[in-house]
PDB file of C-alpha atoms in Angstrom:
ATOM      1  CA  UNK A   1      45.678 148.608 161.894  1.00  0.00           C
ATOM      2  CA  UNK A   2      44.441 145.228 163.976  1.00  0.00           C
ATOM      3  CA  UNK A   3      43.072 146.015 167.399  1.00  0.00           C
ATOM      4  CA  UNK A   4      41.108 143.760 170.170  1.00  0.00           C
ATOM      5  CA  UNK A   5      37.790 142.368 169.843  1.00  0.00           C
ATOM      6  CA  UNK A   6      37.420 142.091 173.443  1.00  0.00           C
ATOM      7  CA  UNK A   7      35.079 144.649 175.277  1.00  0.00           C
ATOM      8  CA  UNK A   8      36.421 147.698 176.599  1.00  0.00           C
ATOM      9  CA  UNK A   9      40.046 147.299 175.148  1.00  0.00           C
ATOM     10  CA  UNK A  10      41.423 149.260 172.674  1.00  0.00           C
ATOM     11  CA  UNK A  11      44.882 147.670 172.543  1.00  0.00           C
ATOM     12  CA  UNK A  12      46.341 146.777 169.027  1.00  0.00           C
ATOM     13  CA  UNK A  13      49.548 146.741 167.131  1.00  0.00           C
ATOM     14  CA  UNK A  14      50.027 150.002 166.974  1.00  0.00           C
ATOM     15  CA  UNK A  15      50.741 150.538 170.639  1.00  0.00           C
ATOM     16  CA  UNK A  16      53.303 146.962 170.338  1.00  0.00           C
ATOM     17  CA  UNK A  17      50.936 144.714 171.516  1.00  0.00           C
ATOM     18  CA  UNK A  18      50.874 141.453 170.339  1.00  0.00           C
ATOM     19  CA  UNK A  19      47.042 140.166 168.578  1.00  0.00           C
ATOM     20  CA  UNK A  20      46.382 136.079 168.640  1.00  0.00           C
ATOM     21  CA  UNK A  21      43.587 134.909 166.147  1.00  0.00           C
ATOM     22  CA  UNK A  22      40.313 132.829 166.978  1.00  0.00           C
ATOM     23  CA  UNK A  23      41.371 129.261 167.342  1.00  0.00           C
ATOM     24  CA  UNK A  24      39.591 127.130 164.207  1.00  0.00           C
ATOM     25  CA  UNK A  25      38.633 124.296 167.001  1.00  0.00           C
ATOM     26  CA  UNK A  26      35.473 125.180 167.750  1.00  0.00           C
ATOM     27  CA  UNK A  27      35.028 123.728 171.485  1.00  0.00           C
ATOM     28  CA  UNK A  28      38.257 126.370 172.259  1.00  0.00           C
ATOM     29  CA  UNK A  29      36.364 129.422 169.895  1.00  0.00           C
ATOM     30  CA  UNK A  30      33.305 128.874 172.253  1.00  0.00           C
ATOM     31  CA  UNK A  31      35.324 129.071 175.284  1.00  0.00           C
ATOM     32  CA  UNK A  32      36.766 131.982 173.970  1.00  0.00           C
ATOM     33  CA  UNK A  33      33.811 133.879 172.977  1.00  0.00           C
ATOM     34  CA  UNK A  34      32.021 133.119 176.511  1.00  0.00           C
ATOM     35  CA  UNK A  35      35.319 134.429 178.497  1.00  0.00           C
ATOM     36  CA  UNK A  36      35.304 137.470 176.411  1.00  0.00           C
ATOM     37  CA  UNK A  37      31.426 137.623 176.956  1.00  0.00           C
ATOM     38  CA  UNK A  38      30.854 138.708 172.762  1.00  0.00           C
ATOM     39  CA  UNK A  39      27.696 137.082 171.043  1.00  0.00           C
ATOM     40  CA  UNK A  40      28.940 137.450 167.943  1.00  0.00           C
ATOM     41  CA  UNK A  41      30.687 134.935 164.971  1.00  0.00           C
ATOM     42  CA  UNK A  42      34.445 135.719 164.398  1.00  0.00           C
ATOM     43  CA  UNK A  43      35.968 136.662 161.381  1.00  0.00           C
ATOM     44  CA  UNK A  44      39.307 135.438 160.158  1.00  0.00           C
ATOM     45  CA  UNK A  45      40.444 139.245 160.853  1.00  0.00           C
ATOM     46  CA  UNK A  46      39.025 138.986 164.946  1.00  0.00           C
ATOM     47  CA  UNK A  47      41.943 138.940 167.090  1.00  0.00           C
ATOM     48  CA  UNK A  48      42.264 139.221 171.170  1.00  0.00           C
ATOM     49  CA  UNK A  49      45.391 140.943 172.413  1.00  0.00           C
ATOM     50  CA  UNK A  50      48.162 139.274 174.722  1.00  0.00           C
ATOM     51  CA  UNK A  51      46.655 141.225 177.856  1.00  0.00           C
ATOM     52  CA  UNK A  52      43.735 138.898 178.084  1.00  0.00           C
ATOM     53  CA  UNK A  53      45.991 135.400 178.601  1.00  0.00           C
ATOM     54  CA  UNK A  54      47.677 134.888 181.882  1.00  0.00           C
ATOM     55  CA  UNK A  55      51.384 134.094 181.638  1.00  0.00           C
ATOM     56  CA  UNK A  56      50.932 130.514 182.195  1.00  0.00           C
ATOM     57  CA  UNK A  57      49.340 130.457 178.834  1.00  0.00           C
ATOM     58  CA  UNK A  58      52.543 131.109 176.543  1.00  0.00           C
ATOM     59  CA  UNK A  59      54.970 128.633 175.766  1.00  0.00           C
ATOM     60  CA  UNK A  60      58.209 129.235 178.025  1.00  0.00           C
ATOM     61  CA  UNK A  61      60.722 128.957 175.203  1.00  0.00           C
ATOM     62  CA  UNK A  62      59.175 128.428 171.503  1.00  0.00           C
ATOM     63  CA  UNK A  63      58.532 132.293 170.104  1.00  0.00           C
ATOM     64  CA  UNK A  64      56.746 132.833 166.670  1.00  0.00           C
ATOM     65  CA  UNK A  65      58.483 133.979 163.433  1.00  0.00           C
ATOM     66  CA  UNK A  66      57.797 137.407 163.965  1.00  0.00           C
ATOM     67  CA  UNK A  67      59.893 136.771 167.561  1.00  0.00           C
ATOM     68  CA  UNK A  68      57.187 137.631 169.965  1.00  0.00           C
ATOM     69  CA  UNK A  69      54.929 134.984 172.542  1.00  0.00           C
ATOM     70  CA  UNK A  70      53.380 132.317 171.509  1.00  0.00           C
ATOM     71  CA  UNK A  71      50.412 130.895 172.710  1.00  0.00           C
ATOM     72  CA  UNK A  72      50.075 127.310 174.278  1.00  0.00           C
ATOM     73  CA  UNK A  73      47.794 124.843 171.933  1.00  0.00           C
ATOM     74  CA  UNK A  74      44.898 124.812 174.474  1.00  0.00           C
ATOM     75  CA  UNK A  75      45.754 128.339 175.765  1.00  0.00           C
ATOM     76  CA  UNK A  76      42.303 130.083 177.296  1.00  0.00           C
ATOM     77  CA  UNK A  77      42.005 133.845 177.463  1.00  0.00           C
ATOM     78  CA  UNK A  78      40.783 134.780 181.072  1.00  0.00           C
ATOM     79  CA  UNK A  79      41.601 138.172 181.691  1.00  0.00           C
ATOM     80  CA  UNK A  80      38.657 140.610 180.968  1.00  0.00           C
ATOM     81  CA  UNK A  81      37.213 143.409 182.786  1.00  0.00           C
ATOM     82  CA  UNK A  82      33.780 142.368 183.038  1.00  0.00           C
ATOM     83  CA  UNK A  83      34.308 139.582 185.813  1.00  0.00           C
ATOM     84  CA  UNK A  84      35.472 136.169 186.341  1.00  0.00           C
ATOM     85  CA  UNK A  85      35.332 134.303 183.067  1.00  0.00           C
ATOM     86  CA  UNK A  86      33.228 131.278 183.014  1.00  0.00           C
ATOM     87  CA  UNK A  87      36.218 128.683 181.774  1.00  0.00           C
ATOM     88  CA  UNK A  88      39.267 128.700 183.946  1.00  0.00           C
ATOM     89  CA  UNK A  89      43.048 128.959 182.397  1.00  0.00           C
ATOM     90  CA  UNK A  90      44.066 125.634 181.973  1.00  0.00           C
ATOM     91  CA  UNK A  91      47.039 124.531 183.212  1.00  0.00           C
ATOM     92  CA  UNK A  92      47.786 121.127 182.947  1.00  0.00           C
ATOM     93  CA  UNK A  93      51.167 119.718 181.353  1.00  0.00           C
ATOM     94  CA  UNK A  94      50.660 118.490 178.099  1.00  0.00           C
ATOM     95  CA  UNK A  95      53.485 117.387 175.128  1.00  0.00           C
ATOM     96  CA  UNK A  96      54.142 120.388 172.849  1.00  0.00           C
ATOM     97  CA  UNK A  97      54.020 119.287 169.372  1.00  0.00           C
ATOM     98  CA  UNK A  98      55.561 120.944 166.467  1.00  0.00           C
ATOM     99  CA  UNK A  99      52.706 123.097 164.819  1.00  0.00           C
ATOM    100  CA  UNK A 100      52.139 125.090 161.750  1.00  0.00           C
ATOM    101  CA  UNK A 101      53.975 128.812 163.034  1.00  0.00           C
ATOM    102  CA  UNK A 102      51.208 131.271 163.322  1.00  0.00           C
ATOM    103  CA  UNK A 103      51.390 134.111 160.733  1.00  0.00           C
ATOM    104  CA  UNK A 104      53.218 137.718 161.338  1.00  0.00           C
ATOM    105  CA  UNK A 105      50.841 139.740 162.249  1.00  0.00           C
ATOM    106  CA  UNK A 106      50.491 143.002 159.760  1.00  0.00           C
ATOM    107  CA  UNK A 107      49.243 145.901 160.527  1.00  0.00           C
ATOM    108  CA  UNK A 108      45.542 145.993 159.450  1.00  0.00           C
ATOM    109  CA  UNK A 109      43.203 148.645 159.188  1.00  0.00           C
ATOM    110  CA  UNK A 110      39.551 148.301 160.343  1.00  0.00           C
ATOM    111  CA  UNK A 111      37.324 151.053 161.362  1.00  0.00           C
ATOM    112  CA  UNK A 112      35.579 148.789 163.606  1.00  0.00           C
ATOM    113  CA  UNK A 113      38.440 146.692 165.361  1.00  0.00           C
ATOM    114  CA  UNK A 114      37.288 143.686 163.571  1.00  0.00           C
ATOM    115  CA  UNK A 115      34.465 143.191 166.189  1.00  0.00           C
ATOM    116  CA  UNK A 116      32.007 141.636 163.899  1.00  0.00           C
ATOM    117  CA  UNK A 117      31.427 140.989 160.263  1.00  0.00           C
ATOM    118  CA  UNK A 118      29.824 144.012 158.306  1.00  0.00           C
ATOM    119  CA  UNK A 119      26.538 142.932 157.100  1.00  0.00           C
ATOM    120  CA  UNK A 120      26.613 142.989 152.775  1.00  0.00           C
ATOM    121  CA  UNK A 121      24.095 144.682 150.687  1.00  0.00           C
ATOM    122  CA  UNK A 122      21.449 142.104 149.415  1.00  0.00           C
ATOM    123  CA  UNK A 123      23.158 140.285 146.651  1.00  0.00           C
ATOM    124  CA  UNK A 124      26.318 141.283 146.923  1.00  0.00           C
ATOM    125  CA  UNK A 125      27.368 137.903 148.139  1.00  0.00           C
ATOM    126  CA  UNK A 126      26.106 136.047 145.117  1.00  0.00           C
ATOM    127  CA  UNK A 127      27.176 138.447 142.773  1.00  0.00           C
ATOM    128  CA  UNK A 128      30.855 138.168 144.638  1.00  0.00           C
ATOM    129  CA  UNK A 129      30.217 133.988 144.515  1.00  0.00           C
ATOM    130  CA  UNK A 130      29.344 134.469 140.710  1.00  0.00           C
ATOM    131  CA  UNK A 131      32.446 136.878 140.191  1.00  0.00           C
ATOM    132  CA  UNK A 132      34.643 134.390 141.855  1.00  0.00           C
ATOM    133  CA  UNK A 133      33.054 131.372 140.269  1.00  0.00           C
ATOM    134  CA  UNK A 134      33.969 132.849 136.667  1.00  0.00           C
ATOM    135  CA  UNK A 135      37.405 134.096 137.762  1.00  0.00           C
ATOM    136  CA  UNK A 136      38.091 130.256 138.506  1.00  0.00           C
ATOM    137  CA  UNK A 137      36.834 128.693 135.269  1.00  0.00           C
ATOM    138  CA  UNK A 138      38.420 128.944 132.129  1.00  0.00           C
ATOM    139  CA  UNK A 139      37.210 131.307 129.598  1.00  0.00           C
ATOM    140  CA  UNK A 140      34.982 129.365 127.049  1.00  0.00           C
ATOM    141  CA  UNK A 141      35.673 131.991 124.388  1.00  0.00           C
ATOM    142  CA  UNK A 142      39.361 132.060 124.767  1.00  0.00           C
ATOM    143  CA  UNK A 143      39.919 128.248 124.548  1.00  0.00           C
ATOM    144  CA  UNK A 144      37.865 128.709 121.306  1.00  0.00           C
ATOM    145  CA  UNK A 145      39.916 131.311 120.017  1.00  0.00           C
ATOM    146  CA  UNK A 146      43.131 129.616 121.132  1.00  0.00           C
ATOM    147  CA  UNK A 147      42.147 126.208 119.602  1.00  0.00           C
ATOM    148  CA  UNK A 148      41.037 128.425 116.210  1.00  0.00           C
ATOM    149  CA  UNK A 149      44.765 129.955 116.230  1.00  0.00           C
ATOM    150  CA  UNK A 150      46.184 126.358 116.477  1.00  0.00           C
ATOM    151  CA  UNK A 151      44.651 125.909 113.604  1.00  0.00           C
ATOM    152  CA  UNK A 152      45.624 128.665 111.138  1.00  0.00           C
ATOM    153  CA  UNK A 153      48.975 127.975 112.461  1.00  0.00           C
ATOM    154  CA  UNK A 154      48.766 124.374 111.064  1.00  0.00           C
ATOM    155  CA  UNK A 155      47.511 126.058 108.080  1.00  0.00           C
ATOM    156  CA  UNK A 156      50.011 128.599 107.703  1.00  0.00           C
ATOM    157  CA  UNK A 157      52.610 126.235 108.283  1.00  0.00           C
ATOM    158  CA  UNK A 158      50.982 123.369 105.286  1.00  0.00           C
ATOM    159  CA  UNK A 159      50.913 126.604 103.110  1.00  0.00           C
ATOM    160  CA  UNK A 160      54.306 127.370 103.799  1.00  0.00           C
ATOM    161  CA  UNK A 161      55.289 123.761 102.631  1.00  0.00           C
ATOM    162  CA  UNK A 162      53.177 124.041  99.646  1.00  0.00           C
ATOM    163  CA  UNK A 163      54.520 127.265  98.187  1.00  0.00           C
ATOM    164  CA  UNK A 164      58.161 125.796  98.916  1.00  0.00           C
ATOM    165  CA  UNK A 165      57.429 122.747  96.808  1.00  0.00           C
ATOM    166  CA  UNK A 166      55.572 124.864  93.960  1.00  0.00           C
ATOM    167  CA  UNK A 167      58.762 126.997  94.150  1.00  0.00           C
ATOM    168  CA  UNK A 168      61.311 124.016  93.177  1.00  0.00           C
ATOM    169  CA  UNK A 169      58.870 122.685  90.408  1.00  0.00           C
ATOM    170  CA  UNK A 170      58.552 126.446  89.113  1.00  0.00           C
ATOM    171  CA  UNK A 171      62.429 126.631  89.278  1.00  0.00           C
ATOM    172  CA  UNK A 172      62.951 123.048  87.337  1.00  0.00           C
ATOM    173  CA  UNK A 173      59.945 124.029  84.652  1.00  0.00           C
ATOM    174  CA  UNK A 174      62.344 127.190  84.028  1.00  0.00           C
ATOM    175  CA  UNK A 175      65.778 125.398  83.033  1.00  0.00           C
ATOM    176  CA  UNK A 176      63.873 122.699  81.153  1.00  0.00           C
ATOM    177  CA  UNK A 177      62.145 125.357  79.098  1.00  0.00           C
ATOM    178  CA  UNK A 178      65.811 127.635  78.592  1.00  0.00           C
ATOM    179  CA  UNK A 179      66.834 123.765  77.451  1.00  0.00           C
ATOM    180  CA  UNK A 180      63.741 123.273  74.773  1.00  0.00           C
ATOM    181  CA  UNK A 181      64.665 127.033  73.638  1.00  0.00           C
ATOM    182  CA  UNK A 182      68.220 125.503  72.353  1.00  0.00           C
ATOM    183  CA  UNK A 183      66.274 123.421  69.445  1.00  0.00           C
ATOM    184  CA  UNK A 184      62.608 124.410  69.573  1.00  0.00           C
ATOM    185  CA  UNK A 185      60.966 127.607  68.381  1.00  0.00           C
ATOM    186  CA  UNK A 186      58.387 129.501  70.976  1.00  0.00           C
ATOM    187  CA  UNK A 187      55.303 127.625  69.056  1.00  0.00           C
ATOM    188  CA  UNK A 188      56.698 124.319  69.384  1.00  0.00           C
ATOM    189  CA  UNK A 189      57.150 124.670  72.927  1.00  0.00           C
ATOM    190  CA  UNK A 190      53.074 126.043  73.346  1.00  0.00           C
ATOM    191  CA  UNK A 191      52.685 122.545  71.079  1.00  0.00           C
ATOM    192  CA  UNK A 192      53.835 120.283  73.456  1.00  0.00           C
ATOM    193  CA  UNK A 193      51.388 121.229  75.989  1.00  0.00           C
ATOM    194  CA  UNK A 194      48.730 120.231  73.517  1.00  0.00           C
ATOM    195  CA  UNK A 195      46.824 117.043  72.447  1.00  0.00           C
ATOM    196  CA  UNK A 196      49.263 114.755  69.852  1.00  0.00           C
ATOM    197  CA  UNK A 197      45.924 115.632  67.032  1.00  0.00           C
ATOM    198  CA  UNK A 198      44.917 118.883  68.238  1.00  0.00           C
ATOM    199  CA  UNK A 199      44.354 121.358  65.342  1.00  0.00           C
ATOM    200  CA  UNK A 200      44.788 124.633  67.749  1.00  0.00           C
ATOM    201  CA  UNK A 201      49.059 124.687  67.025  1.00  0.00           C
ATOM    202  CA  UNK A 202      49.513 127.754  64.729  1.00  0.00           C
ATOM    203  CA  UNK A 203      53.085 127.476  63.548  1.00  0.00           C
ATOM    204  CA  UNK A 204      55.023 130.163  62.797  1.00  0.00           C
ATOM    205  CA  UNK A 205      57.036 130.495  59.684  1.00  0.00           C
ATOM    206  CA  UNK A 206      60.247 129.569  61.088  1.00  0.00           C
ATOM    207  CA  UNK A 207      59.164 125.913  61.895  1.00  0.00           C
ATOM    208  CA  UNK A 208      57.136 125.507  58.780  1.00  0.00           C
ATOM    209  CA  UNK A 209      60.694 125.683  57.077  1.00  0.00           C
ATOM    210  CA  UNK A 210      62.553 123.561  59.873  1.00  0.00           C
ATOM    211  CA  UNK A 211      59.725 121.085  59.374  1.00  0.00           C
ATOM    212  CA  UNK A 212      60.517 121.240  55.567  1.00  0.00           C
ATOM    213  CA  UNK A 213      63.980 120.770  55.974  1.00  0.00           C
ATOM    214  CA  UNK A 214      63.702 117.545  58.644  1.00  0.00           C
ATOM    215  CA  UNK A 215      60.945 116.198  55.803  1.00  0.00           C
ATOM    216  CA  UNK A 216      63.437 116.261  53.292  1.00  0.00           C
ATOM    217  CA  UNK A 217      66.420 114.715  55.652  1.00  0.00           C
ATOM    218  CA  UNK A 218      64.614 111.538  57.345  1.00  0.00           C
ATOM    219  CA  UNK A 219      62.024 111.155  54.606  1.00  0.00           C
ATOM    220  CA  UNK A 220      57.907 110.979  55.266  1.00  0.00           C
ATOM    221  CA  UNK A 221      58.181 108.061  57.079  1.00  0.00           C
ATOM    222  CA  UNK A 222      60.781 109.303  59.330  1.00  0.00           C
ATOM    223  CA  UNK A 223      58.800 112.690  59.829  1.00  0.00           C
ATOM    224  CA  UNK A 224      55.682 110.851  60.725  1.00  0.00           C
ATOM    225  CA  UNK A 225      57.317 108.857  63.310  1.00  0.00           C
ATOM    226  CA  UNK A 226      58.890 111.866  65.199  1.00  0.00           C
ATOM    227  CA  UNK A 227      55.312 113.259  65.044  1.00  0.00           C
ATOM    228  CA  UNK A 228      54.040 109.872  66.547  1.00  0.00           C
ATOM    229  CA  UNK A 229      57.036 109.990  69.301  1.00  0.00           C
ATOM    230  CA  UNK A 230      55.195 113.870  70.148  1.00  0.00           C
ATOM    231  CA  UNK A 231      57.910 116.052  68.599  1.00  0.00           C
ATOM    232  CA  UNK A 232      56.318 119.293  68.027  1.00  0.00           C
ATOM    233  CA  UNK A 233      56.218 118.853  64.277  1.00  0.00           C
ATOM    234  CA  UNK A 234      52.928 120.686  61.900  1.00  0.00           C
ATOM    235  CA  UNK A 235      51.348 117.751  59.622  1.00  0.00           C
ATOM    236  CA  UNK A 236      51.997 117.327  55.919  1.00  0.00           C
ATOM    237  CA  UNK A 237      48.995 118.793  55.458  1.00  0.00           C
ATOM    238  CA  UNK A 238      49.620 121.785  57.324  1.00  0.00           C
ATOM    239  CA  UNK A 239      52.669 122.420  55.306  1.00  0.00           C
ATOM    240  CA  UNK A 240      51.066 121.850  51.830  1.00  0.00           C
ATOM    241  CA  UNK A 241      48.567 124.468  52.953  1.00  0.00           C
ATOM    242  CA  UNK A 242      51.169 126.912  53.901  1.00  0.00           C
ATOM    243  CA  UNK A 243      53.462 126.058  51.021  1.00  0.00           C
ATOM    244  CA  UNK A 244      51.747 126.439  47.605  1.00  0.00           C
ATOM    245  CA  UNK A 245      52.262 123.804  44.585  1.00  0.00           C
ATOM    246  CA  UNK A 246      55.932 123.641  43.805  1.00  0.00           C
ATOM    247  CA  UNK A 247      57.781 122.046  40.459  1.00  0.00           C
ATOM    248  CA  UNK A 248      61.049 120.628  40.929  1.00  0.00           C
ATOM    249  CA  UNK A 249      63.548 122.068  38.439  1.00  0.00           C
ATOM    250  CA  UNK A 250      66.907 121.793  37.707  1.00  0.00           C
ATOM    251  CA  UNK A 251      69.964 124.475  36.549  1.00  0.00           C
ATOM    252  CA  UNK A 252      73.178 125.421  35.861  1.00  0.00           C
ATOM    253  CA  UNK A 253      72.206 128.426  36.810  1.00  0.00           C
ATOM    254  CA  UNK A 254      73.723 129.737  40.132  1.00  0.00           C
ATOM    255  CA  UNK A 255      71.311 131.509  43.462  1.00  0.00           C
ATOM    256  CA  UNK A 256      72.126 135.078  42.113  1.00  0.00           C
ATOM    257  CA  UNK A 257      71.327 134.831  39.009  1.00  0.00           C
ATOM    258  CA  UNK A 258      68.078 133.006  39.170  1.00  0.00           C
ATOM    259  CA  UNK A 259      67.160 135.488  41.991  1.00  0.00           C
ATOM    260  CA  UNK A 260      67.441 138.210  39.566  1.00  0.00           C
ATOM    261  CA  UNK A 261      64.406 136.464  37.470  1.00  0.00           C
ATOM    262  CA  UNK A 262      62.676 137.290  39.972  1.00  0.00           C
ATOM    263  CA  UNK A 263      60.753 133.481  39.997  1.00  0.00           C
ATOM    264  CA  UNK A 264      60.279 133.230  43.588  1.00  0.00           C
ATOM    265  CA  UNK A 265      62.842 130.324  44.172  1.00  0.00           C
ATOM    266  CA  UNK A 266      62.979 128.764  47.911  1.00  0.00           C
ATOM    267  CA  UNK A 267      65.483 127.038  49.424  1.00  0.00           C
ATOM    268  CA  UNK A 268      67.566 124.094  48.442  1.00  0.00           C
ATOM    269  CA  UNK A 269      65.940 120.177  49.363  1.00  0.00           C
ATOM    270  CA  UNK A 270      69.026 117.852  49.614  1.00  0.00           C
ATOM    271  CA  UNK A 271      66.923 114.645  50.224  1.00  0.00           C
ATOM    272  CA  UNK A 272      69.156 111.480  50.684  1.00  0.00           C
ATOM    273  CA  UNK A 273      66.028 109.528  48.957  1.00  0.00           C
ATOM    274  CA  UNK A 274      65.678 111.546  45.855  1.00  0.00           C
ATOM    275  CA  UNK A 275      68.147 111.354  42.739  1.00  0.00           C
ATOM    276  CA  UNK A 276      67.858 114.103  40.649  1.00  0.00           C
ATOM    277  CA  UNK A 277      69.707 113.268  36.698  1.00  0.00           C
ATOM    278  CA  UNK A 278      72.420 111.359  35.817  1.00  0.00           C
ATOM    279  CA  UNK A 279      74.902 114.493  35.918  1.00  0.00           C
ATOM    280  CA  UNK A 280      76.651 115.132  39.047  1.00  0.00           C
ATOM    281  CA  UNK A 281      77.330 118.435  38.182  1.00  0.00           C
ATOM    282  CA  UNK A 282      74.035 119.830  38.107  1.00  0.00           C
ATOM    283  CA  UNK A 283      72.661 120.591  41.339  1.00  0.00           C
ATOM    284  CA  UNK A 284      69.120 120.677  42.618  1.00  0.00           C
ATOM    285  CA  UNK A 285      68.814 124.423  43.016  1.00  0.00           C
ATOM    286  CA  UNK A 286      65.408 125.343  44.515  1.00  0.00           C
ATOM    287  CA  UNK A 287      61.868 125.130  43.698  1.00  0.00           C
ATOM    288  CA  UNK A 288      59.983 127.175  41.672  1.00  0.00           C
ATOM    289  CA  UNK A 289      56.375 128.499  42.285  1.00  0.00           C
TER     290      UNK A 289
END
């Protein structure tokens, strides 16, 4: 709890009595500490109790917050018990102005009655002035590791934007393969990512028939100029290689029965270009090996 720093008096708030601190003018502080006759330097907890001020030294009317007296700007404690103080209560008329209200007084404790300041432990005062020092700057390592999060944010966030827009392109690459799958085989689709001459394409036996059959319908110059527009098309020298020598041959003879002989016939070639006889009724069967 607060008490008195005046000699010989014990009072403090315990007991109700009302504690006023040091004033901050220093003329009025001196006058203070010579009429309580202390050499010492005040601390901001140093109070003197309301016994020590005459009555003409409160205001008559204005109270503080907490409701008790309050003191008169120039008041001057006089009463001590160690004899008359050296500066007389002063008791002039002056104009009260309005003032900052003192604090409510709490109830403090201090072995000592706040009668001086404790003396600190060598270096304690610059290791408190180096605590508080760092307490008030910012922390060098935290901006760093704040401005480093800002950063993978960003990152996060471009990434995010990235894998959105790889997303759509994956999702458009899928329906315009399912729409080459309605008239391309699976090797003529890995052909179109290759160069127009490249000689890596291994066709499968499927499209070395297709590529037969379109021969035979638009004719070798209309083959070559699909394969110049990139269709996905084997050479004709790919498909001589994988189709031996053939000999064109004619019949009455029908499929079934010339599939019986056993002559390894292939499939009919109805080219617009060709005639084949002068008999309409013969048909081009096949080719035989």
């Amino acid at each position: 709890m607060g008490g008195c720093s005046a000699p010989n008096c014990s009072n403090s708030t315990s007991i109700g009595k009302q504690l006023f601190r040091f004033p901050k003018d220093p003329v009025r502080k001196k006058k203070w500490l010579v009429n309580c006759r202390r050499d010492f330097e005040p601390t901001p907890h140093s109070r003197l109790c309301q016994d020590h001020f005459e009555q003409s030294q409160f205001e008559e009317i204005a109270r503080s917050p907490a409701g008790g007296k309050k003191l008169k700007p120039n008041a001057i404690p006089t009463l001590f018990s160690v004899g008359d103080p050296p500066y007389a209560a002063i008791t002039t008329t002056y104009i009260l102005l309005p003032l900052k209200p003192e604090p409510v007084e709490k109830e403090l404790n201090f072995g000592d009655h706040g009668y001086a300041r404790r003396t600190p432990l060598p270096g304690m005062e610059e290791e408190d002035a180096d605590r508080i020092a760092e307490d008030q700057q910012p922390c060098t390592q935290c901006q760093l590791l704040k401005k480093q999060l800002e950063q993978e944010m960003q990152h996060s966030a471009r990434l995010q934007k990235e894998a959105e827009a790889m997303k759509k392109r994956l999702y458009r690459l899928d329906r315009i393969e399912k729409g080459l799958q309605n008239f391309l085989f699976e090797d003529q689709i890995r052909a179109l990512s290759l160069t127009k001459r490249s000689r890596r394409a291994v066709w499968s036996p499927e499209t070395i028939l297709k590529a037969r059959k379109i021969r035979c319908a638009v004719g070798t110059k209309g083959y070559e100029y699909l394969r110049e527009l990139g269709y996905p098309l084997p050479s004709y020298r790919t498909l001589c290689n994988r189709l031996e020598t053939k000999i064109m041959v004619t019949t009455d003879m029908s499929c079934e029965e010339l599939a019986e002989l056993g002559l390894g016939l292939m499939a009919t070639c109805d080219s617009p270009t060709e005639v084949v006889g002068d008999n309409d009724e013969e048909d081009l069967i096949g080719v035989l090996s």
